[in-house]
Amino acid sequence: MFDPGRPAHQSISEWLSSLIAAQHLSPGFRLPAERGFAQELGVSRMTLRQALDSLLQEGAIVRAVGARGGSFVAEARVPVDISNLMGLSKQLLRSVHSASSRVLTAETVSADPSVAEALQLADKAPVHRIHRLRFAASTPVVLEDSFLPADLFPGFLEKNLDGSLYGLMRRDYGLSPFSSVEELNPVIISVQDAELLEIRAASAVLGVKRTGLARDGRPVEYSRDLIRTDRLKIVVSGRAE
């Protein structure tokens, strides 16, 4: 059934990927139980598990435990270009029917050393912290922790913070990010954050630290985001010099 010159688990994962890409296997489809599936394919259960683990890491399938558990074809991941300052909600709405935010915390605090450094402020300078949970349809996909220099954005926390923060910054203050510097790292999520994102504790997510710069180069926003890469496909666009 598969190319004998290639590892069997790789051939199986590529075969299943092609079926999913061609929509022969729809989101939510439950794959056969591993023991019977391995026998049907003529491979060991360990080989099949290697193939399924590869698909799990790619976000092509998800696993559930319990009586109704198993391996299921995942919903297609929503593409998000983190180099695009259009805003997350607008990008999500290109692929899902709704996008929303829930404000978890909105307060003025003293900048910790990392926030002060990113925003080029004195240590413990006042900053607005807006901690939000972002949704694609009804699924939580991003935990966003944003910091703005309080002196540049007086009264910001009194505004509606459910929508685009960049839109508020641009419309009411004339200081929205024009460019950004971003740092990406894999992160093992905490129990508390996992509960908010509705994933297992100790799951791997993508951590993004971003400093937004105004047109004149001033830092106007610093954020620390946790992104579910099983639901979002991260894209970085660019142009040749």
GROMACS .gro file of C-alpha atoms in nm, residues 15-172:
model
  158
   15TRP     CA    1  -0.158   0.960   0.318
   16LEU     CA    2  -0.393   1.075   0.593
   17SER     CA    3  -0.286   1.438   0.540
   18SER     CA    4  -0.377   1.411   0.171
   19LEU     CA    5  -0.720   1.269   0.258
   20ILE     CA    6  -0.781   1.555   0.501
   21ALA     CA    7  -0.658   1.819   0.255
   22ALA     CA    8  -0.886   1.678  -0.016
   23GLN     CA    9  -1.174   1.687   0.234
   24HIS     CA   10  -1.230   1.313   0.203
   25LEU     CA   11  -1.206   1.316   0.582
   26SER     CA   12  -1.414   1.599   0.727
   27PRO     CA   13  -1.353   1.790   1.052
   28GLY     CA   14  -1.485   1.588   1.341
   29PHE     CA   15  -1.441   1.253   1.162
   30ARG     CA   16  -1.328   0.990   1.409
   31LEU     CA   17  -1.041   0.774   1.292
   32PRO     CA   18  -1.069   0.398   1.357
   33ALA     CA   19  -0.944   0.260   1.687
   34GLU     CA   20  -0.566   0.224   1.676
   35ARG     CA   21  -0.548  -0.154   1.719
   36GLY     CA   22  -0.786  -0.234   1.434
   37PHE     CA   23  -0.656   0.050   1.218
   38ALA     CA   24  -0.298  -0.076   1.250
   39GLN     CA   25  -0.404  -0.428   1.155
   40GLU     CA   26  -0.596  -0.295   0.854
   41LEU     CA   27  -0.287  -0.105   0.736
   42GLY     CA   28  -0.057  -0.397   0.803
   43VAL     CA   29   0.169  -0.210   1.046
   44SER     CA   30   0.243  -0.225   1.416
   45ARG     CA   31   0.042  -0.015   1.657
   46MET     CA   32   0.362   0.172   1.746
   47THR     CA   33   0.415   0.265   1.380
   48LEU     CA   34   0.058   0.392   1.352
   49ARG     CA   35   0.098   0.589   1.674
   50GLN     CA   36   0.410   0.759   1.528
   51ALA     CA   37   0.208   0.864   1.224
   52LEU     CA   38  -0.079   0.994   1.436
   53ASP     CA   39   0.160   1.180   1.668
   54SER     CA   40   0.302   1.359   1.364
   55LEU     CA   41  -0.047   1.465   1.256
   56LEU     CA   42  -0.126   1.574   1.611
   57GLN     CA   43   0.181   1.800   1.619
   58GLU     CA   44   0.078   1.952   1.285
   59GLY     CA   45  -0.271   2.022   1.418
   60ALA     CA   46  -0.433   1.796   1.157
   61ILE     CA   47  -0.596   1.579   1.422
   62VAL     CA   48  -0.695   1.614   1.785
   63ARG     CA   49  -0.724   1.353   2.057
   64ALA     CA   50  -0.991   1.312   2.322
   65VAL     CA   51  -0.994   1.080   2.620
   66GLY     CA   52  -1.275   0.888   2.787
   67ALA     CA   53  -1.551   0.663   2.660
   68ARG     CA   54  -1.604   0.884   2.356
   69GLY     CA   55  -1.236   0.951   2.305
   70GLY     CA   56  -1.012   0.877   2.012
   71SER     CA   57  -0.841   1.061   1.729
   72PHE     CA   58  -1.051   1.308   1.531
   73VAL     CA   59  -0.987   1.520   1.224
   74ALA     CA   60  -0.933   1.875   1.348
   75GLU     CA   61  -1.107   2.186   1.227
   76ALA     CA   62  -0.899   2.370   0.969
   77ARG     CA   63  -0.658   2.609   1.136
   78VAL     CA   64  -0.728   2.979   1.082
   79PRO     CA   65  -0.433   3.163   0.921
   80VAL     CA   66  -0.305   3.465   1.113
   81ASP     CA   67  -0.022   3.682   0.982
   82ILE     CA   68   0.160   3.806   1.292
   83SER     CA   69   0.360   4.051   1.079
   84ASN     CA   70   0.035   4.218   0.970
   85LEU     CA   71  -0.080   4.504   1.194
   86MET     CA   72  -0.433   4.488   1.055
   87GLY     CA   73  -0.556   4.339   1.383
   88LEU     CA   74  -0.645   3.989   1.493
   89SER     CA   75  -1.022   4.026   1.471
   90LYS     CA   76  -1.016   4.135   1.107
   91GLN     CA   77  -0.788   3.845   1.018
   92LEU     CA   78  -1.005   3.592   1.199
   93LEU     CA   79  -1.318   3.720   1.028
   94ARG     CA   80  -1.170   3.624   0.693
   95SER     CA   81  -1.199   3.258   0.792
   96VAL     CA   82  -1.463   3.230   1.066
   97HIS     CA   83  -1.810   3.377   1.100
   98SER     CA   84  -1.737   3.565   1.421
   99ALA     CA   85  -1.447   3.692   1.630
  100SER     CA   86  -1.469   3.844   1.976
  101SER     CA   87  -1.276   3.937   2.288
  102ARG     CA   88  -1.336   3.908   2.660
  103VAL     CA   89  -1.156   4.150   2.890
  104LEU     CA   90  -1.010   3.965   3.188
  105THR     CA   91  -0.825   4.256   3.348
  106ALA     CA   92  -0.802   4.628   3.269
  107GLU     CA   93  -0.599   4.831   3.517
  108THR     CA   94  -0.315   5.077   3.551
  109VAL     CA   95  -0.011   4.913   3.710
  110SER     CA   96   0.359   4.979   3.765
  111ALA     CA   97   0.570   4.851   3.477
  112ASP     CA   98   0.783   4.551   3.565
  113PRO     CA   99   1.143   4.555   3.433
  114SER     CA  100   1.064   4.370   3.108
  115VAL     CA  101   0.768   4.596   3.026
  116ALA     CA  102   0.963   4.911   3.116
  117GLU     CA  103   1.254   4.804   2.896
  118ALA     CA  104   1.031   4.724   2.597
  119LEU     CA  105   0.843   5.055   2.623
  120GLN     CA  106   1.158   5.255   2.706
  121LEU     CA  107   1.011   5.375   3.034
  122ALA     CA  108   1.151   5.424   3.382
  123ASP     CA  109   1.118   5.121   3.606
  124LYS     CA  110   0.773   5.109   3.770
  125ALA     CA  111   0.636   5.381   3.541
  126PRO     CA  112   0.254   5.365   3.511
  127VAL     CA  113   0.122   5.150   3.225
  128HIS     CA  114  -0.225   5.037   3.126
  129ARG     CA  115  -0.254   4.659   3.131
  130ILE     CA  116  -0.531   4.502   2.922
  131HIS     CA  117  -0.551   4.124   2.961
  132ARG     CA  118  -0.792   3.970   2.710
  133LEU     CA  119  -0.906   3.633   2.581
  134ARG     CA  120  -0.960   3.630   2.203
  135PHE     CA  121  -1.209   3.398   2.034
  136ALA     CA  122  -1.249   3.257   1.683
  137ALA     CA  123  -1.620   3.178   1.667
  138SER     CA  124  -1.674   3.033   2.017
  139THR     CA  125  -1.325   2.885   2.056
  140PRO     CA  126  -1.063   3.068   2.270
  141VAL     CA  127  -0.748   3.097   2.060
  142VAL     CA  128  -0.526   3.372   2.202
  143LEU     CA  129  -0.453   3.493   2.554
  144GLU     CA  130  -0.335   3.850   2.510
  145ASP     CA  131  -0.158   4.066   2.770
  146SER     CA  132  -0.107   4.422   2.640
  147PHE     CA  133   0.071   4.716   2.804
  148LEU     CA  134   0.045   5.082   2.698
  149PRO     CA  135   0.230   5.383   2.846
  150ALA     CA  136  -0.031   5.548   3.068
  151ASP     CA  137   0.104   5.899   3.001
  152LEU     CA  138   0.046   5.859   2.626
  153PHE     CA  139  -0.305   5.717   2.661
  154PRO     CA  140  -0.495   5.898   2.937
  155GLY     CA  141  -0.846   5.765   2.994
  156PHE     CA  142  -0.783   5.458   2.779
  157LEU     CA  143  -0.928   5.212   3.028
  158GLU     CA  144  -1.259   5.400   3.029
  159LYS     CA  145  -1.319   5.310   2.665
  160ASN     CA  146  -1.471   4.998   2.512
  161LEU     CA  147  -1.185   4.747   2.515
  162ASP     CA  148  -1.369   4.457   2.353
  163GLY     CA  149  -1.280   4.565   2.000
  164SER     CA  150  -0.957   4.670   1.831
  165LEU     CA  151  -0.711   4.834   2.068
  166TYR     CA  152  -0.510   4.956   1.770
  167GLY     CA  153  -0.825   5.119   1.632
  168LEU     CA  154  -0.875   5.308   1.960
  169MET     CA  155  -0.511   5.411   1.972
  170ARG     CA  156  -0.525   5.542   1.615
  171ARG     CA  157  -0.866   5.711   1.630
  172ASP     CA  158  -0.853   5.871   1.975
   0.00000   0.00000   0.00000
